[in-house]
GROMACS .gro file of C-alpha atoms in nm:
model
  133
    1UNK     CA    1  -1.893   0.908   0.554
    2UNK     CA    2  -1.523   0.884   0.634
    3UNK     CA    3  -1.296   0.736   0.385
    4UNK     CA    4  -0.983   0.564   0.441
    5UNK     CA    5  -0.661   0.659   0.309
    6UNK     CA    6  -0.659   0.357   0.066
    7UNK     CA    7  -1.009   0.456  -0.069
    8UNK     CA    8  -0.892   0.805  -0.132
    9UNK     CA    9  -0.573   0.672  -0.342
   10UNK     CA   10  -0.750   0.394  -0.483
   11UNK     CA   11  -0.837   0.592  -0.828
   12UNK     CA   12  -0.478   0.720  -0.860
   13UNK     CA   13  -0.326   0.368  -0.785
   14UNK     CA   14  -0.544   0.240  -1.050
   15UNK     CA   15  -0.405   0.488  -1.273
   16UNK     CA   16  -0.043   0.417  -1.180
   17UNK     CA   17  -0.099   0.059  -1.217
   18UNK     CA   18  -0.276   0.100  -1.550
   19UNK     CA   19  -0.033   0.316  -1.700
   20UNK     CA   20   0.217   0.074  -1.812
   21UNK     CA   21  -0.066  -0.043  -2.052
   22UNK     CA   22   0.023   0.275  -2.256
   23UNK     CA   23   0.376   0.188  -2.287
   24UNK     CA   24   0.293  -0.174  -2.389
   25UNK     CA   25   0.037  -0.066  -2.644
   26UNK     CA   26   0.289   0.173  -2.803
   27UNK     CA   27   0.564  -0.082  -2.796
   28UNK     CA   28   0.409  -0.233  -3.113
   29UNK     CA   29   0.455   0.087  -3.289
   30UNK     CA   30   0.831   0.104  -3.224
   31UNK     CA   31   0.913  -0.247  -3.352
   32UNK     CA   32   1.217  -0.255  -3.550
   33UNK     CA   33   1.341   0.037  -3.378
   34UNK     CA   34   1.569  -0.099  -3.100
   35UNK     CA   35   1.241  -0.169  -2.868
   36UNK     CA   36   1.245  -0.510  -2.697
   37UNK     CA   37   0.868  -0.565  -2.630
   38UNK     CA   38   0.904  -0.872  -2.398
   39UNK     CA   39   1.196  -0.711  -2.193
   40UNK     CA   40   0.969  -0.363  -2.165
   41UNK     CA   41   0.667  -0.598  -2.054
   42UNK     CA   42   0.888  -0.740  -1.806
   43UNK     CA   43   0.981  -0.408  -1.680
   44UNK     CA   44   0.626  -0.276  -1.674
   45UNK     CA   45   0.523  -0.587  -1.463
   46UNK     CA   46   0.788  -0.523  -1.221
   47UNK     CA   47   0.692  -0.178  -1.169
   48UNK     CA   48   0.327  -0.260  -1.132
   49UNK     CA   49   0.432  -0.529  -0.853
   50UNK     CA   50   0.640  -0.271  -0.701
   51UNK     CA   51   0.343  -0.023  -0.673
   52UNK     CA   52   0.102  -0.299  -0.532
   53UNK     CA   53   0.323  -0.402  -0.247
   54UNK     CA   54   0.377  -0.006  -0.154
   55UNK     CA   55   0.000   0.021  -0.174
   56UNK     CA   56  -0.014  -0.251   0.059
   57UNK     CA   57  -0.291  -0.407  -0.171
   58UNK     CA   58  -0.452  -0.719  -0.101
   59UNK     CA   59  -0.399  -1.042  -0.335
   60UNK     CA   60  -0.776  -0.994  -0.446
   61UNK     CA   61  -0.710  -0.624  -0.527
   62UNK     CA   62  -0.397  -0.707  -0.720
   63UNK     CA   63  -0.601  -0.986  -0.911
   64UNK     CA   64  -0.873  -0.736  -0.982
   65UNK     CA   65  -0.647  -0.487  -1.087
   66UNK     CA   66  -0.455  -0.706  -1.325
   67UNK     CA   67  -0.797  -0.820  -1.474
   68UNK     CA   68  -0.885  -0.476  -1.556
   69UNK     CA   69  -0.528  -0.393  -1.707
   70UNK     CA   70  -0.570  -0.724  -1.936
   71UNK     CA   71  -0.912  -0.609  -2.035
   72UNK     CA   72  -0.823  -0.270  -2.113
   73UNK     CA   73  -0.533  -0.384  -2.307
   74UNK     CA   74  -0.761  -0.641  -2.506
   75UNK     CA   75  -1.004  -0.349  -2.586
   76UNK     CA   76  -0.708  -0.104  -2.679
   77UNK     CA   77  -0.583  -0.379  -2.918
   78UNK     CA   78  -0.924  -0.432  -3.068
   79UNK     CA   79  -0.979  -0.047  -3.090
   80UNK     CA   80  -0.647  -0.025  -3.293
   81UNK     CA   81  -0.721  -0.310  -3.536
   82UNK     CA   82  -1.038  -0.137  -3.600
   83UNK     CA   83  -0.877   0.198  -3.671
   84UNK     CA   84  -0.618   0.037  -3.883
   85UNK     CA   85  -0.912  -0.113  -4.108
   86UNK     CA   86  -1.068   0.214  -4.129
   87UNK     CA   87  -0.747   0.370  -4.231
   88UNK     CA   88  -0.704   0.089  -4.488
   89UNK     CA   89  -1.056   0.192  -4.645
   90UNK     CA   90  -0.941   0.537  -4.690
   91UNK     CA   91  -0.586   0.529  -4.809
   92UNK     CA   92  -0.414   0.317  -5.051
   93UNK     CA   93  -0.097   0.132  -4.924
   94UNK     CA   94   0.136   0.406  -5.095
   95UNK     CA   95  -0.060   0.680  -4.940
   96UNK     CA   96  -0.020   0.510  -4.570
   97UNK     CA   97   0.334   0.497  -4.664
   98UNK     CA   98   0.362   0.859  -4.762
   99UNK     CA   99   0.156   0.970  -4.431
  100UNK     CA  100   0.398   0.729  -4.226
  101UNK     CA  101   0.703   0.895  -4.349
  102UNK     CA  102   0.570   1.240  -4.303
  103UNK     CA  103   0.473   1.165  -3.960
  104UNK     CA  104   0.848   1.037  -3.907
  105UNK     CA  105   0.985   1.348  -4.056
  106UNK     CA  106   0.740   1.563  -3.844
  107UNK     CA  107   0.840   1.382  -3.527
  108UNK     CA  108   1.193   1.417  -3.600
  109UNK     CA  109   1.168   1.780  -3.654
  110UNK     CA  110   1.000   1.847  -3.328
  111UNK     CA  111   1.227   1.610  -3.145
  112UNK     CA  112   1.492   1.821  -3.283
  113UNK     CA  113   1.324   2.154  -3.186
  114UNK     CA  114   1.272   2.052  -2.846
  115UNK     CA  115   1.626   1.932  -2.790
  116UNK     CA  116   1.758   2.259  -2.952
  117UNK     CA  117   1.512   2.453  -2.701
  118UNK     CA  118   1.645   2.265  -2.394
  119UNK     CA  119   2.028   2.339  -2.512
  120UNK     CA  120   1.947   2.695  -2.577
  121UNK     CA  121   1.778   2.746  -2.250
  122UNK     CA  122   2.066   2.618  -2.040
  123UNK     CA  123   2.281   2.859  -2.188
  124UNK     CA  124   2.069   3.182  -2.139
  125UNK     CA  125   2.114   3.389  -1.843
  126UNK     CA  126   1.787   3.458  -1.629
  127UNK     CA  127   1.636   3.790  -1.742
  128UNK     CA  128   1.670   4.026  -1.458
  129UNK     CA  129   1.396   4.291  -1.435
  130UNK     CA  130   1.494   4.639  -1.335
  131UNK     CA  131   1.343   4.795  -1.014
  132UNK     CA  132   1.211   5.100  -1.209
  133UNK     CA  133   0.945   4.863  -1.395
   0.00000   0.00000   0.00000
């Protein structure tokens, strides 16, 4: 059976179309840190529509993808709520705050290490292997 290009690329397009979900889901974690959730959601919707147009998807396909996206977002939201409830059963409020602070510190350290690594790589000269080796 011969597959069309549209059929071959449909899974990849679906992944690209759903990718903004990851950013939308994470937007709630960044509240109060300079992120505008509505603005981010608008940008993701614009990107999704651009993908649909470039892929020349029909209205029916776009509607189906949008429905899948909404269903996925709801499922992720429910899973996050379940996760937070389980964490609340395990840790006290003070312990959750301590874990959150420790996570922020670790992330800040990792971000600093990555940034430092990027800077040091820019200034390094590539190693030249000798012809004798």
